[in-house]
mmCIF file of C-alpha atoms and ligand atoms in Angstrom:
data_model
loop_
_atom_site.group_PDB
_atom_site.id
_atom_site.type_symbol
_atom_site.label_atom_id
_atom_site.label_comp_id
_atom_site.label_asym_id
_atom_site.label_seq_id
_atom_site.Cartn_x
_atom_site.Cartn_y
_atom_site.Cartn_z
ATOM 1 C CA MET S 734 3.585 -4.308 27.885
ATOM 2 C CA LYS S 735 0.265 -3.353 26.740
ATOM 3 C CA LEU S 736 -1.729 -5.961 25.355
ATOM 4 C CA PRO S 737 -2.986 -6.761 22.151
ATOM 5 C CA ILE S 738 0.307 -6.197 21.027
ATOM 6 C CA TYR S 739 -0.522 -3.608 17.743
ATOM 7 C CA MET S 740 1.217 -5.690 14.960
ATOM 8 C CA ASP S 741 -0.802 -4.614 11.601
ATOM 9 C CA TYR S 742 0.969 -1.686 10.626
ATOM 10 C CA ASN S 743 0.118 -2.734 7.498
ATOM 11 C CA ALA S 744 -3.074 -1.863 8.071
ATOM 12 C CA THR S 745 -2.765 1.576 9.150
ATOM 13 C CA THR S 746 -0.467 3.292 11.894
ATOM 14 C CA PRO S 747 -0.689 5.220 14.900
ATOM 15 C CA VAL S 748 -0.318 9.581 14.057
ATOM 16 C CA ASP S 749 3.286 11.078 15.435
ATOM 17 C CA PRO S 750 3.221 12.946 18.063
ATOM 18 C CA ARG S 751 5.085 15.468 15.895
ATOM 19 C CA VAL S 752 2.637 15.157 12.365
ATOM 20 C CA LEU S 753 -0.360 16.377 15.086
ATOM 21 C CA ASP S 754 1.568 18.943 16.531
ATOM 22 C CA ALA S 755 2.266 20.404 12.586
ATOM 23 C CA MET S 756 -1.216 19.505 12.262
ATOM 24 C CA LEU S 757 -3.252 21.107 15.653
ATOM 25 C CA PRO S 758 -2.508 24.473 14.399
ATOM 26 C CA CYS S 759 -4.661 23.733 10.908
ATOM 27 C CA PHE S 760 -7.807 23.135 13.128
ATOM 28 C CA SER S 761 -7.676 26.458 14.822
ATOM 29 C CA ASP S 762 -4.953 29.315 14.230
ATOM 30 C CA HIS S 763 -4.953 28.644 10.117
ATOM 31 C CA PHE S 764 -8.342 27.381 9.378
ATOM 32 C CA GLY S 765 -8.556 29.316 6.734
ATOM 33 C CA ASN S 766 -10.658 27.724 2.865
ATOM 34 C CA ALA S 767 -6.382 27.248 1.159
ATOM 35 C CA ALA S 768 -8.953 28.236 -2.404
ATOM 36 C CA SER S 769 -10.135 31.821 -0.362
ATOM 37 C CA ARG S 770 -8.174 34.616 -2.548
ATOM 38 C CA THR S 771 -9.696 37.613 -1.248
ATOM 39 C CA HIS S 772 -8.029 37.547 2.644
ATOM 40 C CA PRO S 773 -5.943 36.485 4.985
ATOM 41 C CA TYR S 774 -7.003 33.730 6.346
ATOM 42 C CA GLY S 775 -7.651 32.301 3.009
ATOM 43 C CA TRP S 776 -3.959 32.898 2.269
ATOM 44 C CA ALA S 777 -2.197 31.450 5.311
ATOM 45 C CA ALA S 778 -3.671 28.055 4.189
ATOM 46 C CA ALA S 779 -2.744 27.909 0.994
ATOM 47 C CA LYS S 780 0.557 28.773 2.347
ATOM 48 C CA LEU S 781 0.071 26.233 4.822
ATOM 49 C CA ALA S 782 -0.589 23.331 1.738
ATOM 50 C CA GLU S 783 1.564 24.325 -0.973
ATOM 51 C CA SER S 784 4.996 24.025 1.239
ATOM 52 C CA ALA S 785 3.460 20.870 1.796
ATOM 53 C CA ARG S 786 2.785 19.693 -1.486
ATOM 54 C CA ALA S 787 6.868 20.988 -2.169
ATOM 55 C CA ARG S 788 7.968 19.069 0.748
ATOM 56 C CA ILE S 789 5.570 15.829 -0.340
ATOM 57 C CA ALA S 790 6.398 16.804 -4.000
ATOM 58 C CA VAL S 791 10.554 17.117 -2.926
ATOM 59 C CA ALA S 792 10.489 13.619 -0.993
ATOM 60 C CA ILE S 793 9.300 11.339 -4.005
ATOM 61 C CA GLY S 794 12.134 13.099 -6.483
ATOM 62 C CA ALA S 795 8.558 15.382 -8.498
ATOM 63 C CA HIS S 796 7.812 18.522 -8.504
ATOM 64 C CA PRO S 797 4.989 20.583 -6.187
ATOM 65 C CA GLU S 798 2.838 21.067 -9.592
ATOM 66 C CA GLU S 799 3.032 17.146 -10.466
ATOM 67 C CA ILE S 800 1.553 16.794 -6.787
ATOM 68 C CA VAL S 801 -3.158 16.467 -6.466
ATOM 69 C CA PHE S 802 -4.496 15.888 -3.736
ATOM 70 C CA THR S 803 -6.350 12.835 -2.779
ATOM 71 C CA SER S 804 -8.444 11.456 0.188
ATOM 72 C CA GLY S 805 -6.185 8.703 0.731
ATOM 73 C CA ALA S 806 -4.854 5.604 -2.144
ATOM 74 C CA THR S 807 -8.054 4.593 -2.919
ATOM 75 C CA GLU S 808 -9.257 8.036 -4.863
ATOM 76 C CA ALA S 809 -5.567 7.871 -6.142
ATOM 77 C CA ASN S 810 -5.953 4.696 -7.652
ATOM 78 C CA ASN S 811 -9.314 4.893 -8.714
ATOM 79 C CA LEU S 812 -8.796 8.929 -10.133
ATOM 80 C CA ALA S 813 -5.499 7.112 -11.669
ATOM 81 C CA ILE S 814 -7.163 4.420 -13.597
ATOM 82 C CA LYS S 815 -10.148 5.427 -14.618
ATOM 83 C CA GLY S 816 -9.042 9.061 -14.880
ATOM 84 C CA PHE S 817 -6.016 7.586 -17.377
ATOM 85 C CA ALA S 818 -8.279 5.317 -18.532
ATOM 86 C CA HIS S 819 -10.984 7.871 -20.323
ATOM 87 C CA THR S 820 -8.116 9.833 -21.975
ATOM 88 C CA VAL S 821 -7.699 6.693 -24.149
ATOM 89 C CA ARG S 822 -10.895 4.642 -24.510
ATOM 90 C CA ASP S 823 -11.239 4.836 -27.877
ATOM 91 C CA HIS S 824 -7.699 3.884 -29.391
ATOM 92 C CA ARG S 825 -5.854 2.575 -26.318
ATOM 93 C CA GLY S 826 -8.991 0.738 -24.142
ATOM 94 C CA HIS S 827 -6.506 -2.092 -22.712
ATOM 95 C CA VAL S 828 -6.164 -2.038 -19.058
ATOM 96 C CA VAL S 829 -3.288 -4.183 -17.630
ATOM 97 C CA THR S 830 -2.170 -4.928 -13.637
ATOM 98 C CA CYS S 831 -1.280 -8.255 -11.322
ATOM 99 C CA ALA S 832 -3.743 -10.534 -9.655
ATOM 100 C CA THR S 833 -1.732 -9.891 -6.665
ATOM 101 C CA GLU S 834 -2.940 -5.638 -6.557
ATOM 102 C CA HIS S 835 -4.821 -4.117 -3.191
ATOM 103 C CA LYS S 836 -8.709 -3.938 -4.327
ATOM 104 C CA ALA S 837 -8.456 -0.565 -4.529
ATOM 105 C CA VAL S 838 -6.566 -1.054 -8.198
ATOM 106 C CA LEU S 839 -8.300 -4.424 -8.658
ATOM 107 C CA ASP S 840 -11.621 -2.919 -8.474
ATOM 108 C CA PRO S 841 -11.363 -0.061 -10.953
ATOM 109 C CA CYS S 842 -9.689 -2.386 -13.713
ATOM 110 C CA ALA S 843 -13.344 -4.077 -12.742
ATOM 111 C CA ALA S 844 -15.053 -1.005 -13.076
ATOM 112 C CA LEU S 845 -13.105 -0.234 -16.750
ATOM 113 C CA ASP S 846 -13.661 -4.525 -17.532
ATOM 114 C CA ARG S 847 -17.435 -3.678 -17.313
ATOM 115 C CA GLU S 848 -17.527 -0.632 -19.334
ATOM 116 C CA GLY S 849 -16.567 -2.336 -22.461
ATOM 117 C CA PHE S 850 -12.208 -1.700 -21.748
ATOM 118 C CA ALA S 851 -10.407 -5.517 -22.221
ATOM 119 C CA VAL S 852 -8.686 -5.742 -18.774
ATOM 120 C CA THR S 853 -5.292 -8.423 -18.984
ATOM 121 C CA ILE S 854 -4.674 -9.458 -15.218
ATOM 122 C CA LEU S 855 -0.876 -10.972 -14.692
ATOM 123 C CA PRO S 856 -0.586 -14.268 -12.725
ATOM 124 C CA VAL S 857 1.943 -14.139 -10.131
ATOM 125 C CA ASP S 858 4.902 -16.690 -8.938
ATOM 126 C CA SER S 859 4.835 -19.254 -5.872
ATOM 127 C CA ASP S 860 6.418 -15.769 -3.749
ATOM 128 C CA GLY S 861 3.871 -13.274 -5.595
ATOM 129 C CA ARG S 862 6.575 -12.005 -7.621
ATOM 130 C CA LEU S 863 5.576 -10.322 -11.428
ATOM 131 C CA ASP S 864 8.185 -10.960 -13.988
ATOM 132 C CA PRO S 865 8.542 -8.614 -16.094
ATOM 133 C CA GLN S 866 7.722 -10.223 -19.269
ATOM 134 C CA ARG S 867 4.698 -10.908 -18.502
ATOM 135 C CA VAL S 868 3.931 -7.663 -18.838
ATOM 136 C CA ALA S 869 6.118 -7.073 -22.078
ATOM 137 C CA GLU S 870 4.118 -10.190 -23.453
ATOM 138 C CA ALA S 871 1.004 -8.419 -21.788
ATOM 139 C CA LEU S 872 1.613 -5.271 -24.008
ATOM 140 C CA THR S 873 -0.508 -4.361 -27.380
ATOM 141 C CA PRO S 874 -0.775 -1.150 -29.831
ATOM 142 C CA ARG S 875 -4.076 -0.977 -28.335
ATOM 143 C CA THR S 876 -2.459 -1.130 -24.002
ATOM 144 C CA GLY S 877 -2.701 2.074 -22.917
ATOM 145 C CA LEU S 878 -2.079 1.961 -18.777
ATOM 146 C CA ALA S 879 -0.419 -0.257 -16.876
ATOM 147 C CA SER S 880 -0.944 -0.332 -12.982
ATOM 148 C CA ILE S 881 1.746 -2.800 -10.726
ATOM 149 C CA MET S 882 2.387 -2.268 -7.118
ATOM 150 C CA LEU S 883 5.271 -1.456 -5.905
ATOM 151 C CA ALA S 884 5.119 -3.568 -2.841
ATOM 152 C CA ASN S 885 2.462 -5.890 -1.254
ATOM 153 C CA ASN S 886 0.201 -4.864 1.439
ATOM 154 C CA GLU S 887 -0.703 -8.637 2.394
ATOM 155 C CA THR S 888 3.069 -10.563 1.515
ATOM 156 C CA GLY S 889 5.991 -7.300 1.207
ATOM 157 C CA THR S 890 7.070 -8.916 -1.471
ATOM 158 C CA LEU S 891 8.114 -6.264 -4.211
ATOM 159 C CA HIS S 892 7.680 -5.944 -7.829
ATOM 160 C CA GLN S 893 10.599 -4.671 -9.684
ATOM 161 C CA VAL S 894 9.025 -1.663 -11.185
ATOM 162 C CA ALA S 895 12.091 -0.072 -13.116
ATOM 163 C CA THR S 896 12.189 -2.704 -15.415
ATOM 164 C CA ILE S 897 8.118 -3.183 -16.145
ATOM 165 C CA ALA S 898 8.261 0.989 -16.646
ATOM 166 C CA ALA S 899 10.767 0.888 -18.511
ATOM 167 C CA LEU S 900 9.195 -1.648 -20.710
ATOM 168 C CA CYS S 901 5.616 0.357 -21.025
ATOM 169 C CA ARG S 902 7.371 3.820 -21.722
ATOM 170 C CA GLU S 903 8.477 2.043 -24.952
ATOM 171 C CA ARG S 904 5.009 0.560 -26.113
ATOM 172 C CA GLY S 905 3.758 4.393 -25.013
ATOM 173 C CA VAL S 906 1.892 2.527 -22.349
ATOM 174 C CA VAL S 907 1.543 5.287 -19.405
ATOM 175 C CA LEU S 908 2.259 3.165 -16.088
ATOM 176 C CA HIS S 909 0.292 3.807 -12.626
ATOM 177 C CA CYS S 910 1.836 2.586 -9.726
ATOM 178 C CA ASP S 911 0.370 1.761 -6.177
ATOM 179 C CA ALA S 912 3.353 2.471 -3.641
ATOM 180 C CA THR S 913 1.069 3.381 -0.487
ATOM 181 C CA GLN S 914 2.288 0.818 1.452
ATOM 182 C CA ALA S 915 6.190 0.837 0.148
ATOM 183 C CA ALA S 916 6.223 4.599 0.963
ATOM 184 C CA GLY S 917 8.263 5.069 4.130
ATOM 185 C CA LYS S 918 9.469 2.041 4.606
ATOM 186 C CA VAL S 919 11.668 1.561 1.045
ATOM 187 C CA PRO S 920 13.239 4.537 -0.853
ATOM 188 C CA VAL S 921 10.239 6.207 -3.088
ATOM 189 C CA ASP S 922 11.330 7.757 -6.442
ATOM 190 C CA VAL S 923 9.443 8.906 -9.311
ATOM 191 C CA ASN S 924 12.123 9.553 -11.565
ATOM 192 C CA ALA S 925 14.231 6.325 -11.004
ATOM 193 C CA LEU S 926 11.273 4.063 -11.113
ATOM 194 C CA GLY S 927 10.202 6.071 -14.152
ATOM 195 C CA VAL S 928 6.580 5.731 -13.877
ATOM 196 C CA ASP S 929 3.558 7.561 -15.243
ATOM 197 C CA LEU S 930 1.178 7.714 -11.451
ATOM 198 C CA LEU S 931 1.969 7.420 -8.589
ATOM 199 C CA SER S 932 -0.132 6.072 -4.853
ATOM 200 C CA LEU S 933 0.866 7.157 -1.387
ATOM 201 C CA SER S 934 -1.563 7.873 1.603
ATOM 202 C CA ALA S 935 -0.537 9.524 5.189
ATOM 203 C CA HIS S 936 -2.415 6.970 7.296
ATOM 204 C CA LYS S 937 0.250 3.729 6.344
ATOM 205 C CA LEU S 938 3.452 6.379 7.537
ATOM 206 C CA TYR S 939 2.354 7.493 10.987
ATOM 207 C CA GLY S 940 0.256 10.668 9.387
ATOM 208 C CA PRO S 941 -3.613 11.495 9.333
ATOM 209 C CA LYS S 942 -6.595 8.711 7.777
ATOM 210 C CA GLY S 943 -7.948 10.343 4.876
ATOM 211 C CA VAL S 944 -5.750 12.492 3.021
ATOM 212 C CA GLY S 945 -3.411 10.740 0.894
ATOM 213 C CA ALA S 946 -2.148 12.512 -2.665
ATOM 214 C CA LEU S 947 -1.267 11.214 -7.342
ATOM 215 C CA TYR S 948 1.854 11.789 -8.299
ATOM 216 C CA VAL S 949 1.084 12.569 -12.352
ATOM 217 C CA ARG S 950 4.319 12.827 -14.353
ATOM 218 C CA ARG S 951 4.418 16.150 -15.989
ATOM 219 C CA ARG S 952 4.804 15.899 -19.673
ATOM 220 C CA THR S 953 4.320 16.759 -23.217
ATOM 221 C CA PRO S 954 2.284 15.773 -24.138
ATOM 222 C CA ARG S 955 0.755 16.809 -20.476
ATOM 223 C CA LEU S 956 -1.382 13.686 -19.283
ATOM 224 C CA HIS S 957 -4.489 14.649 -18.141
ATOM 225 C CA LEU S 958 -6.856 12.878 -16.328
ATOM 226 C CA VAL S 959 -10.817 12.577 -15.989
ATOM 227 C CA PRO S 960 -12.285 14.049 -11.993
ATOM 228 C CA ILE S 961 -13.801 12.272 -10.689
ATOM 229 C CA LEU S 962 -15.422 14.920 -8.900
ATOM 230 C CA ASP S 963 -16.097 17.973 -10.765
ATOM 231 C CA GLY S 964 -16.775 20.671 -8.363
ATOM 232 C CA GLY S 965 -14.733 24.039 -7.906
ATOM 233 C CA GLY S 966 -12.227 22.487 -10.560
ATOM 234 C CA HIS S 967 -9.687 22.122 -7.464
ATOM 235 C CA GLU S 968 -5.765 20.614 -7.984
ATOM 236 C CA GLN S 969 -5.456 21.383 -11.099
ATOM 237 C CA GLY S 970 -9.480 20.392 -12.130
ATOM 238 C CA MET S 971 -7.926 17.045 -11.317
ATOM 239 C CA ARG S 972 -9.995 16.742 -7.889
ATOM 240 C CA SER S 973 -12.447 19.036 -7.342
ATOM 241 C CA GLY S 974 -13.174 19.852 -2.949
ATOM 242 C CA THR S 975 -11.773 22.398 -0.498
ATOM 243 C CA LEU S 976 -7.992 21.266 0.577
ATOM 244 C CA ASN S 977 -7.856 19.084 3.369
ATOM 245 C CA VAL S 978 -5.617 21.475 4.732
ATOM 246 C CA PRO S 979 -4.575 19.535 8.215
ATOM 247 C CA GLY S 980 -4.277 16.985 6.586
ATOM 248 C CA ILE S 981 -1.901 17.071 3.801
ATOM 249 C CA VAL S 982 0.296 19.173 6.375
ATOM 250 C CA GLY S 983 0.655 16.412 8.452
ATOM 251 C CA PHE S 984 1.468 14.017 5.486
ATOM 252 C CA ALA S 985 4.283 15.796 4.624
ATOM 253 C CA ARG S 986 5.701 16.156 8.485
ATOM 254 C CA ALA S 987 4.584 12.403 8.068
ATOM 255 C CA LEU S 988 6.855 11.702 5.329
ATOM 256 C CA GLU S 989 9.666 14.390 6.139
ATOM 257 C CA ILE S 990 9.839 12.600 9.849
ATOM 258 C CA ALA S 991 9.689 8.558 7.991
ATOM 259 C CA ILE S 992 12.733 8.475 5.356
ATOM 260 C CA GLU S 993 14.819 10.446 8.345
ATOM 261 C CA MET S 994 13.775 7.431 9.990
ATOM 262 C CA MET S 995 14.387 4.482 7.337
ATOM 263 C CA PRO S 996 17.862 3.523 6.972
ATOM 264 C CA ALA S 997 17.426 2.508 11.191
ATOM 265 C CA GLU S 998 14.376 1.820 11.277
ATOM 266 C CA ARG S 999 14.361 -0.834 8.017
ATOM 267 C CA ALA S 1000 17.202 -1.910 9.661
ATOM 268 C CA ARG S 1001 15.443 -2.306 12.977
ATOM 269 C CA LEU S 1002 12.140 -3.756 11.987
ATOM 270 C CA GLY S 1003 13.859 -6.286 9.073
ATOM 271 C CA ALA S 1004 15.662 -8.042 12.483
ATOM 272 C CA LEU S 1005 12.592 -7.593 14.950
ATOM 273 C CA ARG S 1006 11.338 -9.674 11.537
ATOM 274 C CA ASP S 1007 12.930 -12.347 10.932
ATOM 275 C CA ARG S 1008 13.823 -13.201 14.599
ATOM 276 C CA LEU S 1009 10.378 -13.844 14.368
ATOM 277 C CA GLN S 1010 9.640 -15.850 11.397
ATOM 278 C CA ASP S 1011 12.948 -17.971 13.059
ATOM 279 C CA ALA S 1012 11.811 -18.156 16.162
ATOM 280 C CA ILE S 1013 8.317 -19.257 14.757
ATOM 281 C CA ARG S 1014 9.539 -21.759 12.163
ATOM 282 C CA SER S 1015 12.341 -23.547 14.804
ATOM 283 C CA CYS S 1016 9.270 -24.879 16.928
ATOM 284 C CA LEU S 1017 6.523 -25.613 14.360
ATOM 285 C CA GLU S 1018 6.874 -27.779 11.246
ATOM 286 C CA ALA S 1019 4.961 -27.206 7.957
ATOM 287 C CA VAL S 1020 4.846 -23.240 8.695
ATOM 288 C CA THR S 1021 4.931 -21.512 4.670
ATOM 289 C CA VAL S 1022 6.893 -17.959 4.734
ATOM 290 C CA ASN S 1023 4.426 -16.704 1.815
ATOM 291 C CA GLY S 1024 6.647 -13.554 -0.272
ATOM 292 C CA ASP S 1025 9.583 -13.756 -1.505
ATOM 293 C CA ALA S 1026 12.310 -13.901 1.030
ATOM 294 C CA ALA S 1027 14.677 -11.734 -0.692
ATOM 295 C CA HIS S 1028 12.533 -8.721 -2.649
ATOM 296 C CA ARG S 1029 10.175 -8.128 0.449
ATOM 297 C CA LEU S 1030 9.042 -5.033 2.532
ATOM 298 C CA PRO S 1031 11.885 -5.097 6.340
ATOM 299 C CA ASN S 1032 8.492 -5.108 8.606
ATOM 300 C CA THR S 1033 6.101 -7.829 6.897
ATOM 301 C CA LEU S 1034 6.114 -11.071 7.889
ATOM 302 C CA ASN S 1035 3.188 -13.916 6.633
ATOM 303 C CA LEU S 1036 3.039 -16.721 7.052
ATOM 304 C CA SER S 1037 0.805 -20.210 6.145
ATOM 305 C CA PHE S 1038 -0.085 -22.389 8.876
ATOM 306 C CA ALA S 1039 -0.647 -25.832 7.125
ATOM 307 C CA GLY S 1040 -3.464 -27.632 9.553
ATOM 308 C CA VAL S 1041 -4.856 -24.998 11.595
ATOM 309 C CA ASP S 1042 -8.553 -23.375 11.186
ATOM 310 C CA GLY S 1043 -6.870 -19.336 10.366
ATOM 311 C CA ALA S 1044 -10.139 -18.609 12.923
ATOM 312 C CA ALA S 1045 -9.553 -20.620 15.452
ATOM 313 C CA LEU S 1046 -5.811 -19.431 15.107
ATOM 314 C CA LEU S 1047 -6.398 -15.668 15.518
ATOM 315 C CA VAL S 1048 -8.613 -15.639 18.789
ATOM 316 C CA GLY S 1049 -6.108 -18.234 20.251
ATOM 317 C CA VAL S 1050 -3.216 -15.721 19.652
ATOM 318 C CA ARG S 1051 -4.813 -12.984 22.090
ATOM 319 C CA GLU S 1052 -1.291 -11.820 21.991
ATOM 320 C CA ALA S 1053 -1.452 -9.621 18.741
ATOM 321 C CA ALA S 1054 -3.083 -7.469 16.719
ATOM 322 C CA VAL S 1055 -2.639 -8.985 13.216
ATOM 323 C CA ALA S 1056 -4.746 -9.458 9.654
ATOM 324 C CA SER S 1057 -4.609 -12.545 8.566
ATOM 325 C CA GLY S 1058 -5.193 -14.615 5.343
ATOM 326 C CA SER S 1059 -8.753 -13.715 4.868
ATOM 327 C CA ALA S 1060 -11.824 -11.481 5.245
ATOM 328 C CA CYS S 1061 -14.127 -12.276 6.990
ATOM 329 C CA THR S 1062 -17.294 -9.970 6.642
ATOM 330 C CA SER S 1063 -19.828 -12.661 6.166
ATOM 331 C CA ALA S 1064 -20.427 -16.424 7.671
ATOM 332 C CA ASP S 1065 -17.841 -17.945 5.261
ATOM 333 C CA PRO S 1066 -14.253 -17.012 5.305
ATOM 334 C CA LYS S 1067 -13.388 -15.234 1.336
ATOM 335 C CA PRO S 1068 -9.235 -16.466 2.307
ATOM 336 C CA SER S 1069 -7.088 -13.853 0.358
ATOM 337 C CA HIS S 1070 -6.589 -13.475 -3.552
ATOM 338 C CA VAL S 1071 -2.902 -12.486 -3.054
ATOM 339 C CA LEU S 1072 -2.117 -15.655 -1.624
ATOM 340 C CA LEU S 1073 -4.216 -17.266 -4.030
ATOM 341 C CA ALA S 1074 -2.600 -15.801 -6.959
ATOM 342 C CA MET S 1075 0.204 -17.027 -5.056
ATOM 343 C CA GLY S 1076 -1.705 -20.724 -5.943
ATOM 344 C CA ARG S 1077 -1.730 -21.770 -1.994
ATOM 345 C CA SER S 1078 -5.142 -23.963 -1.444
ATOM 346 C CA LYS S 1079 -7.816 -21.794 0.615
ATOM 347 C CA ALA S 1080 -7.706 -23.787 3.443
ATOM 348 C CA LEU S 1081 -3.831 -23.085 3.482
ATOM 349 C CA ALA S 1082 -5.052 -19.691 2.863
ATOM 350 C CA ASN S 1083 -7.696 -19.260 5.549
ATOM 351 C CA ALA S 1084 -4.921 -21.008 7.886
ATOM 352 C CA SER S 1085 -2.299 -17.596 7.203
ATOM 353 C CA LEU S 1086 -1.543 -14.858 9.085
ATOM 354 C CA ARG S 1087 0.003 -11.135 8.588
ATOM 355 C CA PHE S 1088 2.376 -10.361 11.592
ATOM 356 C CA SER S 1089 3.835 -6.080 9.692
ATOM 357 C CA LEU S 1090 5.954 -4.500 12.751
ATOM 358 C CA GLY S 1091 6.120 -0.901 12.837
ATOM 359 C CA ARG S 1092 7.842 1.729 15.645
ATOM 360 C CA GLY S 1093 6.074 0.858 17.945
ATOM 361 C CA ASN S 1094 7.753 -2.863 18.286
ATOM 362 C CA THR S 1095 10.082 -4.339 20.610
ATOM 363 C CA PRO S 1096 12.356 -7.250 20.393
ATOM 364 C CA GLU S 1097 10.035 -8.089 23.959
ATOM 365 C CA ASP S 1098 6.809 -8.282 21.826
ATOM 366 C CA ILE S 1099 8.599 -10.227 19.565
ATOM 367 C CA GLU S 1100 9.335 -12.927 22.640
ATOM 368 C CA THR S 1101 5.588 -12.882 22.774
ATOM 369 C CA VAL S 1102 4.117 -12.969 20.154
ATOM 370 C CA ALA S 1103 6.369 -15.985 18.994
ATOM 371 C CA ASP S 1104 5.607 -17.784 22.197
ATOM 372 C CA ALA S 1105 1.825 -17.525 21.131
ATOM 373 C CA VAL S 1106 1.924 -18.436 18.148
ATOM 374 C CA VAL S 1107 4.297 -21.449 18.745
ATOM 375 C CA ARG S 1108 1.941 -22.143 21.362
ATOM 376 C CA GLU S 1109 -2.027 -22.037 19.563
ATOM 377 C CA VAL S 1110 -1.070 -23.949 16.310
ATOM 378 C CA THR S 1111 1.163 -26.544 18.066
ATOM 379 C CA ARG S 1112 -2.550 -26.846 20.753
ATOM 380 C CA LEU S 1113 -4.891 -26.210 17.193
ATOM 381 C CA ARG S 1114 -2.638 -29.256 15.481
ATOM 382 C CA ARG S 1115 -3.410 -31.618 18.570
ATOM 383 C CA ASN S 1116 -7.497 -30.955 17.810
ATOM 384 C CA SER S 1117 -7.035 -30.999 14.037
ATOM 385 C CA PRO S 1118 -8.270 -33.927 12.339
ATOM 386 C CA LEU S 1119 -6.338 -31.983 9.510
ATOM 387 C CA TRP S 1120 -3.338 -32.328 11.150
ATOM 388 C CA ARG S 1121 -2.262 -36.094 10.744
ATOM 389 C CA ARG S 1122 1.978 -36.562 11.448
HETATM 390 C C1 PLP V 1485 -4.336 0.697 2.290
HETATM 391 C C2 PLP V 1485 -3.928 0.363 0.952
HETATM 392 C C3 PLP V 1485 -4.735 1.214 -0.128
HETATM 393 C C4 PLP V 1485 -6.115 2.078 0.604
HETATM 394 O O1 PLP V 1485 -5.160 3.340 0.879
HETATM 395 P P1 PLP V 1485 -6.080 3.695 2.132
HETATM 396 O O2 PLP V 1485 -5.705 5.576 1.984
HETATM 397 O O3 PLP V 1485 -6.529 4.064 3.069
HETATM 398 O O4 PLP V 1485 -8.268 4.527 0.156
HETATM 399 C C5 PLP V 1485 -4.537 0.760 -1.216
HETATM 400 N N1 PLP V 1485 -3.296 0.174 -1.603
HETATM 401 C C6 PLP V 1485 -2.430 -0.080 -0.870
HETATM 402 C C7 PLP V 1485 -1.646 -1.134 -1.182
HETATM 403 C C8 PLP V 1485 -2.685 -0.409 0.662
HETATM 404 O O5 PLP V 1485 -2.090 -0.567 1.502
#
């Protein structure tokens, strides 16, 4: 067994060998610039990129011309939120989002706020779920855009995006959805969801880093986005820059494989995740599950351990590569904004671990990691002044 056991698949995933095989020729034989129209090197690259675009479109129920390639979901979210908001600022300068969104949604919304847009950040319940009624109440005749994620990256909680999309559509509000964490784990279909803009990233689904896409619904009048990058006018003027053909080809292959494997992986990882949750909770008291048990990604488990120091726990559980409920970029740990929005205290948020499972995980991994967590929490509580029971 290779230690530490990787259980941080919501942060990133390894590239599937089949994806790498599909990508390799694009670095050498087919190295052309997809925008070169004057020779076969360019034509070959364009053909590869357009085939990938068509396959990604099919995978999410879209048309090829609705796919705009980006450097990842951070860029896709920025393009969707800033790019659309800027087209409606005069008459619909109000944006609605949710407290548990990824920073790649919250920060572009904060940038709009600084520019004079009105931004409403909706609260969630203690399971991290957003009540669609809250969205309905927040929308006004001046609301132009709402941005609500499909699956939360920290807790796996799923939002009722289709219901929210219907509410937005009735009121002429464009809905953007960050589906980065959902894609490849649960079905994502832009028409079933009813969204107008949707972000994806390849590296969360066993594709390469640095490539993603924004789905932009084709409708009348055409949804227009103000580009973030000015340049050669690639991607219908929405995203200039030479196409990352190897990345795009890998992205398409990764998405196809993820969809093919989804039924089996969903069941397998769901069972492993439940086993991990039960193994830990049956041995320890005062463990809180962060997330909605009935509406959650199958691979994600976020737990808070009362009475322990999160940083010490992370160091102690050296058998596992997992994420914590705090961003320890500085000396003073910053508790997760997602867990705080769910009503957890700073101390409990800091004492949290996120286990996100993936293709490499086995039943043996679950036993090893569960044992390590139980051992360390027990040890830390024994020595902790915070833990008096
Ligand atoms: C990882 C992630 C992002 C950022 O994606 P990049 O492609 O790494 O920029 C955005 N949103 C969610 C929900 C994510 O999980």
